[in-house]
């Protein structure tokens, strides 16, 4: 099977750039209205890269309550995201189910 390493490299760079854009939006979330914030959090929460999901959950915890973010993080497939939930629980956050 032949691969085009240049195309693959560009694709991964594109994914990195997109992740950086999402993380930048999360950093600027105070400028968003409630509907925009919820859409951004949903988008970030389902992002393939775990760090983007963790950043999204951190914003969710700050804006909507740590309990909701912990409940979502505990169900994540990424061990680092679940570990984030455990750190929040150790700090006193208890999961709140929607």
PDB file of N, CA, C and O in Angstrom, residues 7 14 25 30 40 56 62-64 74 82-83 92 94 96:
ATOM      1  N   UNK A   7       0.959  14.371   2.224  1.00  0.00           N
ATOM      2  CA  UNK A   7      -0.465  14.607   2.483  1.00  0.00           C
ATOM      3  C   UNK A   7      -0.803  14.257   3.930  1.00  0.00           C
ATOM      4  O   UNK A   7      -1.523  14.979   4.611  1.00  0.00           O
ATOM      5  N   UNK A  14      -3.021  20.065   9.944  1.00  0.00           N
ATOM      6  CA  UNK A  14      -4.349  20.661   9.901  1.00  0.00           C
ATOM      7  C   UNK A  14      -5.148  20.350  11.146  1.00  0.00           C
ATOM      8  O   UNK A  14      -5.840  21.219  11.685  1.00  0.00           O
ATOM      9  N   UNK A  25     -10.720  29.457  21.144  1.00  0.00           N
ATOM     10  CA  UNK A  25     -12.123  29.820  21.399  1.00  0.00           C
ATOM     11  C   UNK A  25     -12.498  29.550  22.848  1.00  0.00           C
ATOM     12  O   UNK A  25     -13.219  30.340  23.473  1.00  0.00           O
ATOM     13  N   UNK A  30     -15.485  33.851  27.483  1.00  0.00           N
ATOM     14  CA  UNK A  30     -16.224  34.881  28.219  1.00  0.00           C
ATOM     15  C   UNK A  30     -16.943  35.845  27.288  1.00  0.00           C
ATOM     16  O   UNK A  30     -17.896  36.511  27.698  1.00  0.00           O
ATOM     17  N   UNK A  40     -19.944  25.494  21.796  1.00  0.00           N
ATOM     18  CA  UNK A  40     -18.492  25.352  21.844  1.00  0.00           C
ATOM     19  C   UNK A  40     -18.092  24.237  22.810  1.00  0.00           C
ATOM     20  O   UNK A  40     -17.232  23.418  22.489  1.00  0.00           O
ATOM     21  N   UNK A  56     -11.972  21.830  27.450  1.00  0.00           N
ATOM     22  CA  UNK A  56     -13.405  22.092  27.363  1.00  0.00           C
ATOM     23  C   UNK A  56     -14.089  21.794  28.697  1.00  0.00           C
ATOM     24  O   UNK A  56     -14.960  22.550  29.159  1.00  0.00           O
ATOM     25  N   UNK A  62     -15.912  25.668  35.188  1.00  0.00           N
ATOM     26  CA  UNK A  62     -15.905  27.070  35.625  1.00  0.00           C
ATOM     27  C   UNK A  62     -17.226  27.766  35.345  1.00  0.00           C
ATOM     28  O   UNK A  62     -17.719  28.534  36.167  1.00  0.00           O
ATOM     29  N   UNK A  63     -17.817  27.462  34.188  1.00  0.00           N
ATOM     30  CA  UNK A  63     -19.019  28.181  33.757  1.00  0.00           C
ATOM     31  C   UNK A  63     -20.323  27.522  34.205  1.00  0.00           C
ATOM     32  O   UNK A  63     -21.295  28.218  34.490  1.00  0.00           O
ATOM     33  N   UNK A  64     -20.357  26.174  34.227  1.00  0.00           N
ATOM     34  CA  UNK A  64     -21.613  25.466  34.484  1.00  0.00           C
ATOM     35  C   UNK A  64     -21.592  24.638  35.754  1.00  0.00           C
ATOM     36  O   UNK A  64     -22.612  24.060  36.125  1.00  0.00           O
ATOM     37  N   UNK A  74     -15.964  11.477  33.585  1.00  0.00           N
ATOM     38  CA  UNK A  74     -15.907  10.085  34.062  1.00  0.00           C
ATOM     39  C   UNK A  74     -16.345   9.090  32.996  1.00  0.00           C
ATOM     40  O   UNK A  74     -15.978   7.928  33.060  1.00  0.00           O
ATOM     41  N   UNK A  82     -10.393  10.943  32.225  1.00  0.00           N
ATOM     42  CA  UNK A  82     -10.951  10.358  33.450  1.00  0.00           C
ATOM     43  C   UNK A  82     -10.099  10.716  34.665  1.00  0.00           C
ATOM     44  O   UNK A  82     -10.626  10.971  35.751  1.00  0.00           O
ATOM     45  N   UNK A  83      -8.781  10.779  34.483  1.00  0.00           N
ATOM     46  CA  UNK A  83      -7.895  11.186  35.579  1.00  0.00           C
ATOM     47  C   UNK A  83      -8.166  12.630  35.984  1.00  0.00           C
ATOM     48  O   UNK A  83      -8.105  12.965  37.172  1.00  0.00           O
ATOM     49  N   UNK A  92     -12.985  18.069  45.783  1.00  0.00           N
ATOM     50  CA  UNK A  92     -14.296  18.291  46.387  1.00  0.00           C
ATOM     51  C   UNK A  92     -15.465  18.359  45.437  1.00  0.00           C
ATOM     52  O   UNK A  92     -16.604  18.507  45.849  1.00  0.00           O
ATOM     53  N   UNK A  94     -18.284  16.885  43.195  1.00  0.00           N
ATOM     54  CA  UNK A  94     -18.990  15.610  43.058  1.00  0.00           C
ATOM     55  C   UNK A  94     -19.809  15.651  41.785  1.00  0.00           C
ATOM     56  O   UNK A  94     -20.341  16.683  41.404  1.00  0.00           O
ATOM     57  N   UNK A  96     -22.529  15.680  39.031  1.00  0.00           N
ATOM     58  CA  UNK A  96     -23.932  16.048  38.947  1.00  0.00           C
ATOM     59  C   UNK A  96     -24.430  15.575  37.601  1.00  0.00           C
ATOM     60  O   UNK A  96     -23.900  15.968  36.565  1.00  0.00           O
TER      61      UNK A  96
END
